[in-house]
Structure formats: C-alpha cells, structure tokens
Amino acid sequence: MTQPGPTPANRPLTRQDRRRNRIVAMTGLVAVWMLLWGTLSWANLISGVLVAVVLLAVFPLPPVTFAGRIRPLPMARFWLRFTRDLVAASIHIAWLALRPRHTPRGAIIAVPLRVNTDLNLTLTAEALSLVPGSLIIEADRTTGTLYVHVIGVRTIEEVERFRQGVFELEARIVAAIGSPDEVRRLTSADPAGPSRPVDTEGAPT
C-alpha cells in the first residue's frame, strides 16, 4: 500500500486564522477544565474561561493550525464512545482495586499515531489520560508517538488490544474534527507492525 506523502509546508497564518486558532484553543482548554472538575456549572465555566485566558496570555503556545472542520455526527459518536469507555474503565479499575489477593500488572506501551500533528497528538493524549487506567507519561512530538502507562495488562494480546483501541480513538477524533487530507492519511495508513511494551511490570515482553 502506498504510504501518504509528506505534509506540505504550512502557509503563513492570516489574522482570521489566528483568531480561529485562539477560539479553538480557548474552547479546548475550557472543555478540559470542565472535564477535570466533573461538574457542569456556571462557576466552573466562568473559571475555566478565566484560566484559559490567563494561560494563553502568560504562556503563549506555538501556533497550532486547525485546518479541519467540525462534523456534528462523528463528534456525537466520539462523545458517546468516550462516555462509554469512561464508565467501563472506572468499573474495571474499581474491580481491580477491590479484587482480593490480586496484584494488578501494568505496562508502558509505545503507540505511534498515524496523523502526526500537534493538535491530534494533544487531543488523543488528553482523551487517553482522562480515562481511568491509562496515563500518558511521554509524548514524542517528532515521531508522533505516545508512551502510555496502562494498568491491568497481563498478556501481549491485551497490549495489542489496547494499541488498537488507541488507533480507534485517534480515528474518531480525526473523523470529528480532522481535515479531509488528515482523514485520507488516516484511512490509507496502516499501523506499522505490532507494538511492544517499552517497560513492563510483570507483563510479558
């Protein structure tokens, strides 16, 4: 299968592009703030806006161009699946904590994303970290690789199942907000070989 070619160089950002990117960054930061608090309220919304304004003013981020489009139906599918994964993972972690005479095993898994952009790397990492049982310990911006600590992993098959789940999460994010070029790159790219735990805590290597 032909691999997608290199992404063309980004054009200079116009004033409209910069305004749109600030709105996207503000919306993302406020959404993460609300998710971290876990309560939808005016107080959390207003405080999230204030925190986002301060962060963007005091710690300006490098420009992340949002070249995609928001698609309502894929966005709804993403949130429904994310909510389901959140509930399922919470139940699983609670069972591991309460299970008698059982020591949970874990692994650090390297997952190279197929769409290597700052926005996709950030959103995928945030979505993974918000689900109990998985935590991003490093993100390699150069290669677009996430290093994820996962609890409750015992076999190579479970490692591969988690890796495939990350690819599916990435696909849902790109389908919801990605550009047509990113969607094409995602559907034409195959995961390069099996993943392996970079480090394990009792899981097989």
CSV table of C-alpha atoms in Angstrom, one decimal:
chain,number,residue,atom,x,y,z
A,1,MET,CA,0.0,0.0,0.0
A,2,THR,CA,1.3,3.4,-0.9
A,3,GLN,CA,2.2,5.5,2.1
A,4,PRO,CA,1.0,9.1,2.3
A,5,GLY,CA,3.5,11.7,1.2
A,6,PRO,CA,4.9,14.4,3.4
A,7,THR,CA,2.5,17.1,4.5
A,8,PRO,CA,3.0,20.3,2.6
A,9,ALA,CA,4.5,23.3,4.5
A,10,ASN,CA,2.0,25.4,6.3
A,11,ARG,CA,1.1,28.7,4.7
A,12,PRO,CA,1.5,31.9,6.8
A,13,LEU,CA,-1.3,32.4,9.2
A,14,THR,CA,-3.7,35.2,8.5
A,15,ARG,CA,-5.4,37.3,11.1
A,16,GLN,CA,-8.6,35.3,10.6
A,17,ASP,CA,-6.5,32.0,11.1
A,18,ARG,CA,-5.0,33.3,14.3
A,19,ARG,CA,-8.4,34.4,15.7
A,20,ARG,CA,-9.9,31.0,14.8
A,21,ASN,CA,-7.0,29.1,16.4
A,22,ARG,CA,-7.4,31.2,19.6
A,23,ILE,CA,-11.1,30.3,19.7
A,24,VAL,CA,-10.3,26.6,19.2
A,25,ALA,CA,-7.6,26.7,21.9
A,26,MET,CA,-9.9,28.5,24.3
A,27,THR,CA,-12.7,26.0,23.7
A,28,GLY,CA,-10.4,23.0,24.2
A,29,LEU,CA,-8.9,24.4,27.4
A,30,VAL,CA,-12.4,25.2,28.9
A,31,ALA,CA,-13.6,21.7,27.9
A,32,VAL,CA,-10.6,20.1,29.6
A,33,TRP,CA,-11.2,22.3,32.7
A,34,MET,CA,-14.9,21.2,32.9
A,35,LEU,CA,-13.9,17.5,32.5
A,36,LEU,CA,-11.3,17.7,35.3
A,37,TRP,CA,-13.9,19.2,37.7
A,38,GLY,CA,-16.6,16.8,36.6
A,39,THR,CA,-19.4,19.2,37.1
A,40,LEU,CA,-21.2,21.3,34.6
A,41,SER,CA,-21.9,24.7,36.3
A,42,TRP,CA,-21.7,28.4,35.5
A,43,ALA,CA,-19.0,28.8,38.2
A,44,ASN,CA,-16.8,26.1,36.5
A,45,LEU,CA,-17.5,27.6,33.1
A,46,ILE,CA,-16.5,31.1,34.1
A,47,SER,CA,-13.5,30.0,36.0
A,48,GLY,CA,-12.4,27.8,33.0
A,49,VAL,CA,-12.7,30.8,30.7
A,50,LEU,CA,-10.5,32.9,33.1
A,51,VAL,CA,-7.9,30.2,33.4
A,52,ALA,CA,-7.8,29.7,29.6
A,53,VAL,CA,-7.4,33.5,29.1
A,54,VAL,CA,-4.5,33.6,31.6
A,55,LEU,CA,-2.8,30.5,30.1
A,56,LEU,CA,-3.0,31.8,26.6
A,57,ALA,CA,-1.8,35.3,27.6
A,58,VAL,CA,1.0,34.3,30.0
A,59,PHE,CA,2.1,31.1,28.4
A,60,PRO,CA,1.6,31.6,24.6
A,61,LEU,CA,1.6,28.3,22.8
A,62,PRO,CA,3.2,27.8,19.4
A,63,PRO,CA,0.6,28.3,16.6
A,64,VAL,CA,-1.4,25.1,16.1
A,65,THR,CA,-3.3,25.4,12.8
A,66,PHE,CA,-6.8,24.0,12.9
A,67,ALA,CA,-7.3,23.0,9.2
A,68,GLY,CA,-10.2,20.7,9.8
A,69,ARG,CA,-13.9,21.0,10.2
A,70,ILE,CA,-16.3,20.1,13.0
A,71,ARG,CA,-18.6,17.3,11.9
A,72,PRO,CA,-21.6,17.0,14.3
A,73,LEU,CA,-22.4,13.3,13.7
A,74,PRO,CA,-18.8,12.0,14.2
A,75,MET,CA,-18.4,14.4,17.1
A,76,ALA,CA,-21.5,12.9,18.8
A,77,ARG,CA,-20.2,9.4,18.1
A,78,PHE,CA,-16.9,10.4,19.7
A,79,TRP,CA,-18.6,11.7,22.9
A,80,LEU,CA,-20.9,8.7,23.2
A,81,ARG,CA,-18.0,6.2,22.9
A,82,PHE,CA,-15.8,8.3,25.2
A,83,THR,CA,-18.5,8.3,27.8
A,84,ARG,CA,-18.9,4.5,27.5
A,85,ASP,CA,-15.2,3.9,27.8
A,86,LEU,CA,-15.1,6.2,30.8
A,87,VAL,CA,-17.7,4.2,32.6
A,88,ALA,CA,-16.3,0.8,31.6
A,89,ALA,CA,-12.8,1.8,32.7
A,90,SER,CA,-14.0,3.1,36.0
A,91,ILE,CA,-15.8,-0.2,36.7
A,92,HIS,CA,-12.7,-2.1,35.7
A,93,ILE,CA,-10.3,-0.1,37.9
A,94,ALA,CA,-12.7,-0.4,40.8
A,95,TRP,CA,-12.8,-4.2,40.4
A,96,LEU,CA,-9.0,-4.4,40.3
A,97,ALA,CA,-8.8,-2.3,43.5
A,98,LEU,CA,-11.4,-4.5,45.3
A,99,ARG,CA,-10.3,-7.9,44.0
A,100,PRO,CA,-8.8,-9.9,46.8
A,101,ARG,CA,-5.3,-11.3,46.6
A,102,HIS,CA,-4.7,-9.9,43.2
A,103,THR,CA,-1.8,-7.6,42.2
A,104,PRO,CA,-2.6,-5.6,39.1
A,105,ARG,CA,0.0,-5.7,36.4
A,106,GLY,CA,0.8,-2.9,34.0
A,107,ALA,CA,2.9,-1.9,31.0
A,108,ILE,CA,4.3,1.1,29.3
A,109,ILE,CA,3.2,0.9,25.6
A,110,ALA,CA,4.5,3.0,22.7
A,111,VAL,CA,1.8,3.9,20.3
A,112,PRO,CA,2.9,5.8,17.1
A,113,LEU,CA,-0.1,7.9,15.9
A,114,ARG,CA,-0.8,7.9,12.2
A,115,VAL,CA,-1.7,11.6,11.9
A,116,ASN,CA,1.3,13.4,13.4
A,117,THR,CA,0.0,16.9,14.2
A,118,ASP,CA,0.3,18.8,17.4
A,119,LEU,CA,-3.5,19.1,17.7
A,120,ASN,CA,-4.1,15.4,17.1
A,121,LEU,CA,-1.3,14.4,19.5
A,122,THR,CA,-2.7,16.7,22.2
A,123,LEU,CA,-6.3,15.6,21.9
A,124,THR,CA,-5.6,11.9,21.8
A,125,ALA,CA,-3.3,12.2,24.8
A,126,GLU,CA,-5.9,14.2,26.7
A,127,ALA,CA,-8.7,11.7,25.9
A,128,LEU,CA,-6.5,8.8,27.0
A,129,SER,CA,-5.4,10.4,30.2
A,130,LEU,CA,-9.0,11.2,31.2
A,131,VAL,CA,-9.9,7.5,31.1
A,132,PRO,CA,-9.0,5.7,34.3
A,133,GLY,CA,-6.3,3.1,34.0
A,134,SER,CA,-4.3,4.9,31.3
A,135,LEU,CA,-1.8,7.7,31.7
A,136,ILE,CA,0.4,9.5,29.3
A,137,ILE,CA,4.0,9.6,30.6
A,138,GLU,CA,5.7,11.0,27.5
A,139,ALA,CA,4.7,12.3,24.0
A,140,ASP,CA,7.3,12.4,21.3
A,141,ARG,CA,6.3,15.3,19.1
A,142,THR,CA,8.9,14.4,16.4
A,143,THR,CA,7.6,10.9,15.7
A,144,GLY,CA,4.1,11.4,17.0
A,145,THR,CA,4.5,8.6,19.5
A,146,LEU,CA,2.6,8.4,22.8
A,147,TYR,CA,4.0,6.4,25.7
A,148,VAL,CA,1.1,5.2,27.8
A,149,HIS,CA,1.2,3.5,31.2
A,150,VAL,CA,-1.7,1.1,31.3
A,151,ILE,CA,-2.9,-0.9,34.3
A,152,GLY,CA,-4.4,-4.3,34.2
A,153,VAL,CA,-2.4,-5.6,31.2
A,154,ARG,CA,-1.3,-9.2,31.5
A,155,THR,CA,-0.7,-10.6,28.1
A,156,ILE,CA,0.7,-9.5,24.7
A,157,GLU,CA,-2.8,-9.8,23.3
A,158,GLU,CA,-4.1,-7.3,25.8
A,159,VAL,CA,-1.3,-5.0,24.8
A,160,GLU,CA,-2.3,-5.2,21.1
A,161,ARG,CA,-5.9,-4.7,22.1
A,162,PHE,CA,-5.1,-1.5,23.9
A,163,ARG,CA,-2.9,-0.3,21.0
A,164,GLN,CA,-5.8,-0.9,18.6
A,165,GLY,CA,-8.1,1.0,20.9
A,166,VAL,CA,-5.8,4.0,20.7
A,167,PHE,CA,-5.9,3.9,16.9
A,168,GLU,CA,-9.7,3.7,17.0
A,169,LEU,CA,-9.7,6.7,19.4
A,170,GLU,CA,-7.5,8.6,17.0
A,171,ALA,CA,-9.7,7.7,14.1
A,172,ARG,CA,-12.8,9.0,16.0
A,173,ILE,CA,-11.0,12.3,16.8
A,174,VAL,CA,-9.9,12.8,13.2
A,175,ALA,CA,-13.4,11.9,11.9
A,176,ALA,CA,-14.9,14.5,14.2
A,177,ILE,CA,-12.6,17.5,13.6
A,178,GLY,CA,-9.9,16.5,11.1
A,179,SER,CA,-9.3,17.9,7.7
A,180,PRO,CA,-10.1,15.9,4.5
A,181,ASP,CA,-6.4,15.4,4.0
A,182,GLU,CA,-6.0,14.0,7.5
A,183,VAL,CA,-8.9,11.7,7.0
A,184,ARG,CA,-7.3,10.4,3.8
A,185,ARG,CA,-4.0,9.9,5.5
A,186,LEU,CA,-5.6,8.1,8.4
A,187,THR,CA,-7.6,5.7,6.1
A,188,SER,CA,-4.5,5.0,3.9
A,189,ALA,CA,-2.0,4.4,6.7
A,190,ASP,CA,-1.6,1.0,8.4
A,191,PRO,CA,-0.2,0.6,11.9
A,192,ALA,CA,3.4,-0.3,11.4
A,193,GLY,CA,3.8,-3.8,12.9
A,194,PRO,CA,2.9,-4.9,16.4
A,195,SER,CA,3.5,-2.7,19.4
A,196,ARG,CA,5.6,-3.9,22.3
A,197,PRO,CA,5.8,-2.8,25.9
A,198,VAL,CA,8.7,-0.5,26.4
A,199,ASP,CA,8.8,-1.4,30.0
A,200,THR,CA,6.6,-3.8,31.9
A,201,GLU,CA,5.5,-4.5,35.5
A,202,GLY,CA,5.1,-8.2,35.3
A,203,ALA,CA,3.6,-8.3,31.8
A,204,PRO,CA,5.3,-10.4,29.2
A,205,THR,CA,7.8,-8.8,26.9
